[in-house]
């Protein structure tokens, strides 16, 4: 089995969550969406969360753009360092740190989400 070569996803935590972007991989276009699910009792607090924690996690959705429309490939709650498969793609997320000010808000507050994509 050969090791996959992951390319960093263009996630910009300063854009806040939820966020979405398009990405071309091997001549095909994909749509990525990331959103944070945070329990109400955690929202009122300040600071940063290393996700996942009890009551808070990050979700990724991936779809492939086809002439007939968007084909859903994956919708998953994320765990660090787990390899996820979305049809011909592999995804991995290494770091998921959310500053609560980036929940539905813009700004550079120290949130960091590092993920990668590769062809399987």
JSON list of C-alpha atoms in Angstrom, two decimals, residues 7-8 32 37 46 51 56 61 66 72 82-83 92 104 113 117 119:
[
{"chain": "A", "resi": 7, "resn": "UNK", "atom": "CA", "xyz": [-2.49, 18.65, -0.32]},
{"chain": "A", "resi": 8, "resn": "UNK", "atom": "CA", "xyz": [-3.48, 21.23, 2.26]},
{"chain": "A", "resi": 32, "resn": "UNK", "atom": "CA", "xyz": [-16.31, 21.74, 0.63]},
{"chain": "A", "resi": 37, "resn": "UNK", "atom": "CA", "xyz": [-21.64, 22.34, 16.08]},
{"chain": "A", "resi": 46, "resn": "UNK", "atom": "CA", "xyz": [-14.70, 32.67, 25.91]},
{"chain": "A", "resi": 51, "resn": "UNK", "atom": "CA", "xyz": [-12.25, 19.88, 18.73]},
{"chain": "A", "resi": 56, "resn": "UNK", "atom": "CA", "xyz": [-18.60, 20.63, 20.28]},
{"chain": "A", "resi": 61, "resn": "UNK", "atom": "CA", "xyz": [-19.42, 18.13, 3.73]},
{"chain": "A", "resi": 66, "resn": "UNK", "atom": "CA", "xyz": [-21.27, 17.38, -12.18]},
{"chain": "A", "resi": 72, "resn": "UNK", "atom": "CA", "xyz": [-22.94, 14.57, -2.34]},
{"chain": "A", "resi": 82, "resn": "UNK", "atom": "CA", "xyz": [-8.66, 9.83, 10.90]},
{"chain": "A", "resi": 83, "resn": "UNK", "atom": "CA", "xyz": [-8.61, 9.28, 7.14]},
{"chain": "A", "resi": 92, "resn": "UNK", "atom": "CA", "xyz": [-7.54, 14.00, 6.88]},
{"chain": "A", "resi": 104, "resn": "UNK", "atom": "CA", "xyz": [-20.54, 32.72, 12.91]},
{"chain": "A", "resi": 113, "resn": "UNK", "atom": "CA", "xyz": [-8.09, 24.10, 11.17]},
{"chain": "A", "resi": 117, "resn": "UNK", "atom": "CA", "xyz": [-7.01, 16.11, 0.51]},
{"chain": "A", "resi": 119, "resn": "UNK", "atom": "CA", "xyz": [-6.64, 11.17, -4.59]}
]
